[in-house]
Amino acid sequence: MIAARAAGATILTGVGLTVIYTALISSADAITKMFAASYAAPQLFALSGGIVALLAVLFNRAGPTPRGVATTCPRAMALRSGATVLGAAAFFYAFRLLPFAEVFLFIAMIPLITALLSGPVLGEMVRPQAWGAVMLGIVGLLCLAPGGFQSLGLGHAVALAAVLLGTVSMMASRYIGVRDGNLLAQVFWPNLALGAVSACALPFFWAPMGLVDLGWATLYAGLLFGARWVLVAAFKALPAYVITPLMNLQFLWMVIIGAAVFGEVPGPALYLGAALVITAGAWLIYDQAFPGGQSRKLIPAE
């Protein structure tokens, strides 16, 4: 009984953290889209990456048991950091080229791809339903091209690249999370890499920035720090194939923000595509809740 209650509390904690994450990351994405209209990616990420990395160090030192930012999985952390840098740049330009809510269909593919990769990468059992969910998600993406593939543009290709890179980052995060309890290290190193790489590119892209935009960039860093820390904690509480489908709540936030801030009203095709992708994610959740007596197993920590 005690074990069952503890498991239930862990599930509720993971779900709650994921809901908070979707609100924080959607707000950060909105600021990204605002910046993408006037600035290049390095100008936002040089500042935000440095701020988030600094916040990670400060929070680490302020904790009851400071652990520093060392990691026991340096190669996986390097992979996560590299994927974060490239994925952040790809998403930045995807937001510039596509309507805000439309990017969601690509973001929502991350849990579906993650569900398939959780087998070979994380040692978690992948049931056949995962393949069906991915196929349904692909049909949802095709709703963006009712006129055929010729209606797809550069923005869609950039968004797809961002999704693949984001999936690599998340899988690396889960791999590290079950082996290394230092959550802030996962926040520090990817953002340090993002800030450092962007700072090197900044002289080629710099544009004058007013105090208001500087304030938005600082707020973006705070939202991003909160979102990434919460997400790492969520992955620590629950497996990737449970947490990531819940991220589809982000579509609701993106539709509301897109309409309120950017005046974008999604068409019927986007809602249909989102419904299919969300259904695919819900399918995975149902399969996890009622797996027919089978449970996924993680690779033992090294």
PDB file of C-alpha atoms in Angstrom:
ATOM      1  CA  MET A   1       0.000   0.000   0.000  1.00  0.00           C
ATOM      2  CA  ILE A   2       2.769   2.420   0.935  1.00  0.00           C
ATOM      3  CA  ALA A   3       4.643   1.574  -2.253  1.00  0.00           C
ATOM      4  CA  ALA A   4       1.499   2.150  -4.327  1.00  0.00           C
ATOM      5  CA  ARG A   5       0.933   5.549  -2.727  1.00  0.00           C
ATOM      6  CA  ALA A   6       4.545   6.519  -3.316  1.00  0.00           C
ATOM      7  CA  ALA A   7       4.249   5.492  -6.971  1.00  0.00           C
ATOM      8  CA  GLY A   8       1.038   7.492  -7.317  1.00  0.00           C
ATOM      9  CA  ALA A   9       2.672  10.559  -5.790  1.00  0.00           C
ATOM     10  CA  THR A  10       5.589  10.224  -8.205  1.00  0.00           C
ATOM     11  CA  ILE A  11       3.231  10.041 -11.179  1.00  0.00           C
ATOM     12  CA  LEU A  12       1.279  13.115 -10.035  1.00  0.00           C
ATOM     13  CA  THR A  13       4.530  14.987  -9.494  1.00  0.00           C
ATOM     14  CA  GLY A  14       5.765  14.125 -12.990  1.00  0.00           C
ATOM     15  CA  VAL A  15       2.457  15.121 -14.591  1.00  0.00           C
ATOM     16  CA  GLY A  16       2.306  18.384 -12.650  1.00  0.00           C
ATOM     17  CA  LEU A  17       5.860  19.285 -13.593  1.00  0.00           C
ATOM     18  CA  THR A  18       5.079  18.608 -17.241  1.00  0.00           C
ATOM     19  CA  VAL A  19       2.046  20.926 -17.193  1.00  0.00           C
ATOM     20  CA  ILE A  20       4.179  23.683 -15.672  1.00  0.00           C
ATOM     21  CA  TYR A  21       6.825  23.036 -18.306  1.00  0.00           C
ATOM     22  CA  THR A  22       4.364  23.518 -21.193  1.00  0.00           C
ATOM     23  CA  ALA A  23       3.261  26.906 -19.835  1.00  0.00           C
ATOM     24  CA  LEU A  24       6.817  28.106 -19.309  1.00  0.00           C
ATOM     25  CA  ILE A  25       8.207  26.886 -22.622  1.00  0.00           C
ATOM     26  CA  SER A  26       5.254  28.261 -24.629  1.00  0.00           C
ATOM     27  CA  SER A  27       5.851  31.690 -23.096  1.00  0.00           C
ATOM     28  CA  ALA A  28       9.554  31.439 -23.924  1.00  0.00           C
ATOM     29  CA  ASP A  29       8.702  30.381 -27.487  1.00  0.00           C
ATOM     30  CA  ALA A  30       6.515  33.461 -27.866  1.00  0.00           C
ATOM     31  CA  ILE A  31       9.467  35.686 -26.980  1.00  0.00           C
ATOM     32  CA  THR A  32      11.580  33.719 -29.462  1.00  0.00           C
ATOM     33  CA  LYS A  33       9.095  34.498 -32.220  1.00  0.00           C
ATOM     34  CA  MET A  34       9.112  38.185 -31.256  1.00  0.00           C
ATOM     35  CA  PHE A  35      12.912  38.302 -31.466  1.00  0.00           C
ATOM     36  CA  ALA A  36      13.027  36.335 -34.710  1.00  0.00           C
ATOM     37  CA  ALA A  37      11.242  39.189 -36.475  1.00  0.00           C
ATOM     38  CA  SER A  38      14.050  41.677 -35.737  1.00  0.00           C
ATOM     39  CA  TYR A  39      17.200  39.882 -34.623  1.00  0.00           C
ATOM     40  CA  ALA A  40      19.389  36.905 -35.507  1.00  0.00           C
ATOM     41  CA  ALA A  41      19.496  33.839 -33.265  1.00  0.00           C
ATOM     42  CA  PRO A  42      22.945  34.518 -31.678  1.00  0.00           C
ATOM     43  CA  GLN A  43      21.751  37.844 -30.260  1.00  0.00           C
ATOM     44  CA  LEU A  44      19.085  36.154 -28.159  1.00  0.00           C
ATOM     45  CA  PHE A  45      20.954  32.984 -27.285  1.00  0.00           C
ATOM     46  CA  ALA A  46      24.294  34.579 -26.351  1.00  0.00           C
ATOM     47  CA  LEU A  47      22.566  36.497 -23.583  1.00  0.00           C
ATOM     48  CA  SER A  48      19.993  33.909 -22.527  1.00  0.00           C
ATOM     49  CA  GLY A  49      22.414  30.981 -22.605  1.00  0.00           C
ATOM     50  CA  GLY A  50      24.846  32.805 -20.351  1.00  0.00           C
ATOM     51  CA  ILE A  51      22.106  33.892 -17.933  1.00  0.00           C
ATOM     52  CA  VAL A  52      20.618  30.403 -17.664  1.00  0.00           C
ATOM     53  CA  ALA A  53      24.054  28.855 -17.081  1.00  0.00           C
ATOM     54  CA  LEU A  54      24.756  31.445 -14.376  1.00  0.00           C
ATOM     55  CA  LEU A  55      21.386  30.776 -12.728  1.00  0.00           C
ATOM     56  CA  ALA A  56      22.185  27.062 -12.693  1.00  0.00           C
ATOM     57  CA  VAL A  57      25.435  27.735 -10.816  1.00  0.00           C
ATOM     58  CA  LEU A  58      23.749  30.100  -8.346  1.00  0.00           C
ATOM     59  CA  PHE A  59      20.896  27.705  -7.626  1.00  0.00           C
ATOM     60  CA  ASN A  60      23.388  24.902  -7.178  1.00  0.00           C
ATOM     61  CA  ARG A  61      25.375  26.847  -4.594  1.00  0.00           C
ATOM     62  CA  ALA A  62      22.242  27.995  -2.784  1.00  0.00           C
ATOM     63  CA  GLY A  63      20.970  24.445  -2.375  1.00  0.00           C
ATOM     64  CA  PRO A  64      21.302  22.493   0.881  1.00  0.00           C
ATOM     65  CA  THR A  65      23.851  20.128  -0.671  1.00  0.00           C
ATOM     66  CA  PRO A  66      25.805  21.884  -3.441  1.00  0.00           C
ATOM     67  CA  ARG A  67      27.113  19.347  -5.957  1.00  0.00           C
ATOM     68  CA  GLY A  68      28.759  21.553  -8.539  1.00  0.00           C
ATOM     69  CA  VAL A  69      28.057  21.050 -12.231  1.00  0.00           C
ATOM     70  CA  ALA A  70      30.085  17.890 -12.813  1.00  0.00           C
ATOM     71  CA  THR A  71      28.389  14.996 -14.593  1.00  0.00           C
ATOM     72  CA  THR A  72      29.028  11.269 -14.587  1.00  0.00           C
ATOM     73  CA  CYS A  73      27.919  11.054 -18.247  1.00  0.00           C
ATOM     74  CA  PRO A  74      30.239  13.472 -20.107  1.00  0.00           C
ATOM     75  CA  ARG A  75      29.736  11.966 -23.579  1.00  0.00           C
ATOM     76  CA  ALA A  76      25.952  11.967 -23.272  1.00  0.00           C
ATOM     77  CA  MET A  77      26.098  15.519 -21.911  1.00  0.00           C
ATOM     78  CA  ALA A  78      28.220  16.612 -24.862  1.00  0.00           C
ATOM     79  CA  LEU A  79      25.665  15.065 -27.219  1.00  0.00           C
ATOM     80  CA  ARG A  80      22.816  16.807 -25.395  1.00  0.00           C
ATOM     81  CA  SER A  81      24.663  20.132 -25.487  1.00  0.00           C
ATOM     82  CA  GLY A  82      25.424  19.909 -29.206  1.00  0.00           C
ATOM     83  CA  ALA A  83      21.847  18.939 -30.047  1.00  0.00           C
ATOM     84  CA  THR A  84      20.566  21.800 -27.869  1.00  0.00           C
ATOM     85  CA  VAL A  85      22.668  24.389 -29.688  1.00  0.00           C
ATOM     86  CA  LEU A  86      21.675  23.237 -33.164  1.00  0.00           C
ATOM     87  CA  GLY A  87      18.051  22.609 -32.191  1.00  0.00           C
ATOM     88  CA  ALA A  88      17.665  26.045 -30.604  1.00  0.00           C
ATOM     89  CA  ALA A  89      18.906  27.724 -33.787  1.00  0.00           C
ATOM     90  CA  ALA A  90      16.600  25.610 -35.953  1.00  0.00           C
ATOM     91  CA  PHE A  91      13.544  26.356 -33.819  1.00  0.00           C
ATOM     92  CA  PHE A  92      14.417  30.074 -33.799  1.00  0.00           C
ATOM     93  CA  TYR A  93      14.224  30.265 -37.585  1.00  0.00           C
ATOM     94  CA  ALA A  94      11.211  27.945 -37.714  1.00  0.00           C
ATOM     95  CA  PHE A  95       9.335  30.476 -35.588  1.00  0.00           C
ATOM     96  CA  ARG A  96      10.416  33.215 -37.978  1.00  0.00           C
ATOM     97  CA  LEU A  97       9.172  31.327 -41.044  1.00  0.00           C
ATOM     98  CA  LEU A  98       5.998  29.649 -39.740  1.00  0.00           C
ATOM     99  CA  PRO A  99       2.892  30.680 -37.778  1.00  0.00           C
ATOM    100  CA  PHE A 100       3.320  30.198 -34.031  1.00  0.00           C
ATOM    101  CA  ALA A 101       0.798  27.384 -33.512  1.00  0.00           C
ATOM    102  CA  GLU A 102       1.880  25.591 -36.690  1.00  0.00           C
ATOM    103  CA  VAL A 103       5.259  24.840 -35.172  1.00  0.00           C
ATOM    104  CA  PHE A 104       3.418  22.793 -32.560  1.00  0.00           C
ATOM    105  CA  LEU A 105       2.732  19.965 -35.002  1.00  0.00           C
ATOM    106  CA  PHE A 106       6.469  19.477 -35.348  1.00  0.00           C
ATOM    107  CA  ILE A 107       7.107  19.824 -31.616  1.00  0.00           C
ATOM    108  CA  ALA A 108       4.395  17.238 -30.957  1.00  0.00           C
ATOM    109  CA  MET A 109       6.265  14.708 -33.086  1.00  0.00           C
ATOM    110  CA  ILE A 110       9.074  14.633 -30.506  1.00  0.00           C
ATOM    111  CA  PRO A 111       7.260  12.275 -28.100  1.00  0.00           C
ATOM    112  CA  LEU A 112       6.321   9.956 -30.952  1.00  0.00           C
ATOM    113  CA  ILE A 113       9.883   9.692 -32.210  1.00  0.00           C
ATOM    114  CA  THR A 114      11.077   9.419 -28.615  1.00  0.00           C
ATOM    115  CA  ALA A 115       8.739   6.472 -28.064  1.00  0.00           C
ATOM    116  CA  LEU A 116      10.488   4.554 -30.835  1.00  0.00           C
ATOM    117  CA  LEU A 117      13.999   5.521 -29.781  1.00  0.00           C
ATOM    118  CA  SER A 118      13.376   4.661 -26.126  1.00  0.00           C
ATOM    119  CA  GLY A 119      13.992   1.005 -27.014  1.00  0.00           C
ATOM    120  CA  PRO A 120      17.431   1.046 -28.664  1.00  0.00           C
ATOM    121  CA  VAL A 121      18.688   4.074 -26.698  1.00  0.00           C
ATOM    122  CA  LEU A 122      17.214   3.670 -23.210  1.00  0.00           C
ATOM    123  CA  GLY A 123      16.488  -0.037 -23.078  1.00  0.00           C
ATOM    124  CA  GLU A 124      12.778   0.593 -22.522  1.00  0.00           C
ATOM    125  CA  MET A 125      10.443  -1.925 -24.146  1.00  0.00           C
ATOM    126  CA  VAL A 126       8.781  -0.466 -27.259  1.00  0.00           C
ATOM    127  CA  ARG A 127       5.394  -1.961 -28.027  1.00  0.00           C
ATOM    128  CA  PRO A 128       3.979  -2.149 -31.597  1.00  0.00           C
ATOM    129  CA  GLN A 129       1.483   0.575 -30.715  1.00  0.00           C
ATOM    130  CA  ALA A 130       4.330   3.085 -30.853  1.00  0.00           C
ATOM    131  CA  TRP A 131       4.700   2.491 -34.590  1.00  0.00           C
ATOM    132  CA  GLY A 132       0.983   3.078 -35.117  1.00  0.00           C
ATOM    133  CA  ALA A 133       1.177   6.301 -33.116  1.00  0.00           C
ATOM    134  CA  VAL A 134       4.069   7.556 -35.248  1.00  0.00           C
ATOM    135  CA  MET A 135       2.171   6.807 -38.455  1.00  0.00           C
ATOM    136  CA  LEU A 136      -0.862   8.698 -37.133  1.00  0.00           C
ATOM    137  CA  GLY A 137       1.375  11.614 -36.199  1.00  0.00           C
ATOM    138  CA  ILE A 138       2.832  11.729 -39.700  1.00  0.00           C
ATOM    139  CA  VAL A 139      -0.697  11.923 -41.119  1.00  0.00           C
ATOM    140  CA  GLY A 140      -1.252  14.857 -38.777  1.00  0.00           C
ATOM    141  CA  LEU A 141       1.818  16.609 -40.165  1.00  0.00           C
ATOM    142  CA  LEU A 142       0.569  16.087 -43.700  1.00  0.00           C
ATOM    143  CA  CYS A 143      -2.448  18.226 -42.816  1.00  0.00           C
ATOM    144  CA  LEU A 144      -0.062  21.179 -43.178  1.00  0.00           C
ATOM    145  CA  ALA A 145       0.130  20.410 -46.891  1.00  0.00           C
ATOM    146  CA  PRO A 146      -3.461  19.966 -48.128  1.00  0.00           C
ATOM    147  CA  GLY A 147      -2.311  21.038 -51.568  1.00  0.00           C
ATOM    148  CA  GLY A 148       0.501  18.487 -51.731  1.00  0.00           C
ATOM    149  CA  PHE A 149       4.181  18.513 -50.817  1.00  0.00           C
ATOM    150  CA  GLN A 150       4.811  21.447 -53.153  1.00  0.00           C
ATOM    151  CA  SER A 151       3.002  23.645 -50.623  1.00  0.00           C
ATOM    152  CA  LEU A 152       5.639  22.889 -47.992  1.00  0.00           C
ATOM    153  CA  GLY A 153       8.466  25.369 -47.699  1.00  0.00           C
ATOM    154  CA  LEU A 154      11.801  26.042 -46.077  1.00  0.00           C
ATOM    155  CA  GLY A 155      10.155  26.712 -42.733  1.00  0.00           C
ATOM    156  CA  HIS A 156       8.742  23.197 -42.586  1.00  0.00           C
ATOM    157  CA  ALA A 157      12.126  21.667 -43.388  1.00  0.00           C
ATOM    158  CA  VAL A 158      13.804  23.758 -40.682  1.00  0.00           C
ATOM    159  CA  ALA A 159      11.107  22.788 -38.185  1.00  0.00           C
ATOM    160  CA  LEU A 160      11.576  19.094 -38.979  1.00  0.00           C
ATOM    161  CA  ALA A 161      15.330  19.410 -38.412  1.00  0.00           C
ATOM    162  CA  ALA A 162      14.608  21.143 -35.100  1.00  0.00           C
ATOM    163  CA  VAL A 163      12.362  18.253 -34.031  1.00  0.00           C
ATOM    164  CA  LEU A 164      15.013  15.636 -34.789  1.00  0.00           C
ATOM    165  CA  LEU A 165      17.612  17.597 -32.844  1.00  0.00           C
ATOM    166  CA  GLY A 166      15.191  18.174 -29.973  1.00  0.00           C
ATOM    167  CA  THR A 167      14.510  14.446 -29.816  1.00  0.00           C
ATOM    168  CA  VAL A 168      18.227  13.706 -29.530  1.00  0.00           C
ATOM    169  CA  SER A 169      18.505  16.233 -26.700  1.00  0.00           C
ATOM    170  CA  MET A 170      15.565  14.738 -24.808  1.00  0.00           C
ATOM    171  CA  MET A 171      16.756  11.179 -25.177  1.00  0.00           C
ATOM    172  CA  ALA A 172      20.175  12.203 -23.905  1.00  0.00           C
ATOM    173  CA  SER A 173      18.479  13.960 -20.978  1.00  0.00           C
ATOM    174  CA  ARG A 174      16.590  10.810 -20.016  1.00  0.00           C
ATOM    175  CA  TYR A 175      19.738   8.691 -20.388  1.00  0.00           C
ATOM    176  CA  ILE A 176      21.640  11.025 -18.073  1.00  0.00           C
ATOM    177  CA  GLY A 177      18.713  11.392 -15.674  1.00  0.00           C
ATOM    178  CA  VAL A 178      18.606   7.715 -14.719  1.00  0.00           C
ATOM    179  CA  ARG A 179      22.361   7.648 -14.129  1.00  0.00           C
ATOM    180  CA  ASP A 180      23.157  11.056 -12.640  1.00  0.00           C
ATOM    181  CA  GLY A 181      21.034  12.785  -9.985  1.00  0.00           C
ATOM    182  CA  ASN A 182      22.643  16.210 -10.547  1.00  0.00           C
ATOM    183  CA  LEU A 183      19.726  17.893 -12.349  1.00  0.00           C
ATOM    184  CA  LEU A 184      21.285  21.343 -12.631  1.00  0.00           C
ATOM    185  CA  ALA A 185      24.250  19.954 -14.557  1.00  0.00           C
ATOM    186  CA  GLN A 186      21.809  19.181 -17.372  1.00  0.00           C
ATOM    187  CA  VAL A 187      20.706  22.798 -17.335  1.00  0.00           C
ATOM    188  CA  PHE A 188      24.196  24.273 -17.024  1.00  0.00           C
ATOM    189  CA  TRP A 189      26.192  22.543 -19.751  1.00  0.00           C
ATOM    190  CA  PRO A 190      23.732  22.806 -22.695  1.00  0.00           C
ATOM    191  CA  ASN A 191      23.102  26.478 -21.954  1.00  0.00           C
ATOM    192  CA  LEU A 192      26.779  27.230 -21.478  1.00  0.00           C
ATOM    193  CA  ALA A 193      27.392  25.677 -24.892  1.00  0.00           C
ATOM    194  CA  LEU A 194      24.498  27.660 -26.394  1.00  0.00           C
ATOM    195  CA  GLY A 195      25.758  30.930 -24.929  1.00  0.00           C
ATOM    196  CA  ALA A 196      29.398  30.320 -25.877  1.00  0.00           C
ATOM    197  CA  VAL A 197      28.691  29.299 -29.485  1.00  0.00           C
ATOM    198  CA  SER A 198      26.269  32.222 -29.929  1.00  0.00           C
ATOM    199  CA  ALA A 199      28.788  34.660 -28.437  1.00  0.00           C
ATOM    200  CA  CYS A 200      31.376  33.539 -30.995  1.00  0.00           C
ATOM    201  CA  ALA A 201      28.895  34.216 -33.809  1.00  0.00           C
ATOM    202  CA  LEU A 202      27.529  37.424 -32.284  1.00  0.00           C
ATOM    203  CA  PRO A 203      29.998  39.868 -33.950  1.00  0.00           C
ATOM    204  CA  PHE A 204      28.655  38.818 -37.352  1.00  0.00           C
ATOM    205  CA  PHE A 205      24.985  39.311 -36.426  1.00  0.00           C
ATOM    206  CA  TRP A 206      24.889  42.096 -33.831  1.00  0.00           C
ATOM    207  CA  ALA A 207      22.139  44.719 -34.099  1.00  0.00           C
ATOM    208  CA  PRO A 208      21.483  47.566 -31.608  1.00  0.00           C
ATOM    209  CA  MET A 209      19.115  46.453 -28.829  1.00  0.00           C
ATOM    210  CA  GLY A 210      16.973  48.763 -26.686  1.00  0.00           C
ATOM    211  CA  LEU A 211      16.296  48.333 -22.978  1.00  0.00           C
ATOM    212  CA  VAL A 212      12.824  46.883 -23.621  1.00  0.00           C
ATOM    213  CA  ASP A 213      14.207  44.152 -25.874  1.00  0.00           C
ATOM    214  CA  LEU A 214      16.987  43.521 -23.385  1.00  0.00           C
ATOM    215  CA  GLY A 215      14.330  43.022 -20.733  1.00  0.00           C
ATOM    216  CA  TRP A 216      12.464  40.554 -22.955  1.00  0.00           C
ATOM    217  CA  ALA A 217      15.689  38.640 -23.530  1.00  0.00           C
ATOM    218  CA  THR A 218      16.289  38.469 -19.780  1.00  0.00           C
ATOM    219  CA  LEU A 219      12.719  37.274 -19.164  1.00  0.00           C
ATOM    220  CA  TYR A 220      13.216  34.658 -21.872  1.00  0.00           C
ATOM    221  CA  ALA A 221      16.290  33.383 -20.037  1.00  0.00           C
ATOM    222  CA  GLY A 222      14.345  33.119 -16.784  1.00  0.00           C
ATOM    223  CA  LEU A 223      11.463  31.252 -18.418  1.00  0.00           C
ATOM    224  CA  LEU A 224      13.859  28.939 -20.209  1.00  0.00           C
ATOM    225  CA  PHE A 225      15.779  28.182 -17.025  1.00  0.00           C
ATOM    226  CA  GLY A 226      12.571  27.337 -15.197  1.00  0.00           C
ATOM    227  CA  ALA A 227      11.263  25.231 -18.092  1.00  0.00           C
ATOM    228  CA  ARG A 228      14.439  23.200 -18.534  1.00  0.00           C
ATOM    229  CA  TRP A 229      14.920  22.595 -14.843  1.00  0.00           C
ATOM    230  CA  VAL A 230      11.291  21.472 -14.494  1.00  0.00           C
ATOM    231  CA  LEU A 231      11.592  19.215 -17.556  1.00  0.00           C
ATOM    232  CA  VAL A 232      14.732  17.526 -16.271  1.00  0.00           C
ATOM    233  CA  ALA A 233      12.969  16.940 -12.935  1.00  0.00           C
ATOM    234  CA  ALA A 234       9.951  15.500 -14.772  1.00  0.00           C
ATOM    235  CA  PHE A 235      12.147  13.072 -16.706  1.00  0.00           C
ATOM    236  CA  LYS A 236      13.697  12.060 -13.412  1.00  0.00           C
ATOM    237  CA  ALA A 237      10.232  11.217 -12.032  1.00  0.00           C
ATOM    238  CA  LEU A 238       8.754   9.380 -15.016  1.00  0.00           C
ATOM    239  CA  PRO A 239       9.963   7.645 -18.198  1.00  0.00           C
ATOM    240  CA  ALA A 240      10.257   9.548 -21.471  1.00  0.00           C
ATOM    241  CA  TYR A 241       7.323   7.762 -23.105  1.00  0.00           C
ATOM    242  CA  VAL A 242       5.012   8.973 -20.315  1.00  0.00           C
ATOM    243  CA  ILE A 243       6.228  12.555 -19.942  1.00  0.00           C
ATOM    244  CA  THR A 244       6.612  13.546 -23.581  1.00  0.00           C
ATOM    245  CA  PRO A 245       3.028  12.843 -24.766  1.00  0.00           C
ATOM    246  CA  LEU A 246       1.742  15.137 -22.009  1.00  0.00           C
ATOM    247  CA  MET A 247       3.651  17.977 -23.639  1.00  0.00           C
ATOM    248  CA  ASN A 248       0.863  18.180 -26.225  1.00  0.00           C
ATOM    249  CA  LEU A 249      -0.859  20.581 -23.831  1.00  0.00           C
ATOM    250  CA  GLN A 250       1.542  23.082 -25.370  1.00  0.00           C
ATOM    251  CA  PHE A 251      -0.762  23.329 -28.411  1.00  0.00           C
ATOM    252  CA  LEU A 252      -3.436  25.002 -26.292  1.00  0.00           C
ATOM    253  CA  TRP A 253      -0.960  27.556 -24.978  1.00  0.00           C
ATOM    254  CA  MET A 254       0.408  28.233 -28.471  1.00  0.00           C
ATOM    255  CA  VAL A 255      -3.041  28.786 -30.002  1.00  0.00           C
ATOM    256  CA  ILE A 256      -3.977  31.212 -27.213  1.00  0.00           C
ATOM    257  CA  ILE A 257      -0.676  33.115 -27.392  1.00  0.00           C
ATOM    258  CA  GLY A 258      -0.671  33.098 -31.194  1.00  0.00           C
ATOM    259  CA  ALA A 259      -4.129  34.671 -31.321  1.00  0.00           C
ATOM    260  CA  ALA A 260      -3.628  37.113 -28.443  1.00  0.00           C
ATOM    261  CA  VAL A 261      -0.088  38.275 -29.232  1.00  0.00           C
ATOM    262  CA  PHE A 262       0.494  37.703 -32.945  1.00  0.00           C
ATOM    263  CA  GLY A 263      -3.066  37.857 -34.289  1.00  0.00           C
ATOM    264  CA  GLU A 264      -2.768  34.398 -35.853  1.00  0.00           C
ATOM    265  CA  VAL A 265      -5.956  32.363 -36.200  1.00  0.00           C
ATOM    266  CA  PRO A 266      -5.270  28.723 -37.132  1.00  0.00           C
ATOM    267  CA  GLY A 267      -7.241  27.208 -39.980  1.00  0.00           C
ATOM    268  CA  PRO A 268      -9.209  23.944 -39.869  1.00  0.00           C
ATOM    269  CA  ALA A 269      -6.293  21.930 -41.307  1.00  0.00           C
ATOM    270  CA  LEU A 270      -4.070  22.873 -38.363  1.00  0.00           C
ATOM    271  CA  TYR A 271      -6.696  21.843 -35.834  1.00  0.00           C
ATOM    272  CA  LEU A 272      -7.196  18.535 -37.653  1.00  0.00           C
ATOM    273  CA  GLY A 273      -3.455  17.894 -37.746  1.00  0.00           C
ATOM    274  CA  ALA A 274      -3.099  18.790 -34.081  1.00  0.00           C
ATOM    275  CA  ALA A 275      -5.999  16.507 -33.179  1.00  0.00           C
ATOM    276  CA  LEU A 276      -4.347  13.584 -34.981  1.00  0.00           C
ATOM    277  CA  VAL A 277      -0.950  14.186 -33.396  1.00  0.00           C
ATOM    278  CA  ILE A 278      -2.471  14.620 -29.929  1.00  0.00           C
ATOM    279  CA  THR A 279      -4.511  11.458 -30.447  1.00  0.00           C
ATOM    280  CA  ALA A 280      -1.304   9.630 -31.296  1.00  0.00           C
ATOM    281  CA  GLY A 281       0.234  10.885 -28.058  1.00  0.00           C
ATOM    282  CA  ALA A 282      -2.859   9.871 -26.079  1.00  0.00           C
ATOM    283  CA  TRP A 283      -2.601   6.427 -27.658  1.00  0.00           C
ATOM    284  CA  LEU A 284       0.876   6.061 -26.197  1.00  0.00           C
ATOM    285  CA  ILE A 285      -0.349   7.190 -22.776  1.00  0.00           C
ATOM    286  CA  TYR A 286      -3.177   4.632 -22.863  1.00  0.00           C
ATOM    287  CA  ASP A 287      -0.752   1.924 -23.902  1.00  0.00           C
ATOM    288  CA  GLN A 288       1.456   2.832 -20.956  1.00  0.00           C
ATOM    289  CA  ALA A 289      -1.469   2.820 -18.520  1.00  0.00           C
ATOM    290  CA  PHE A 290      -2.836  -0.523 -19.774  1.00  0.00           C
ATOM    291  CA  PRO A 291       0.144  -2.362 -21.247  1.00  0.00           C
ATOM    292  CA  GLY A 292      -1.398  -5.812 -21.015  1.00  0.00           C
ATOM    293  CA  GLY A 293       0.624  -6.788 -18.001  1.00  0.00           C
ATOM    294  CA  GLN A 294       3.984  -5.799 -19.468  1.00  0.00           C
ATOM    295  CA  SER A 295       6.143  -3.013 -18.145  1.00  0.00           C
ATOM    296  CA  ARG A 296       9.148  -1.254 -19.619  1.00  0.00           C
ATOM    297  CA  LYS A 297      12.525  -1.828 -18.071  1.00  0.00           C
ATOM    298  CA  LEU A 298      15.381   0.609 -17.920  1.00  0.00           C
ATOM    299  CA  ILE A 299      18.984  -0.270 -18.502  1.00  0.00           C
ATOM    300  CA  PRO A 300      20.600  -0.503 -15.044  1.00  0.00           C
ATOM    301  CA  ALA A 301      22.649   2.520 -14.149  1.00  0.00           C
ATOM    302  CA  GLU A 302      26.296   2.138 -14.943  1.00  0.00           C
TER     303      GLU A 302
END
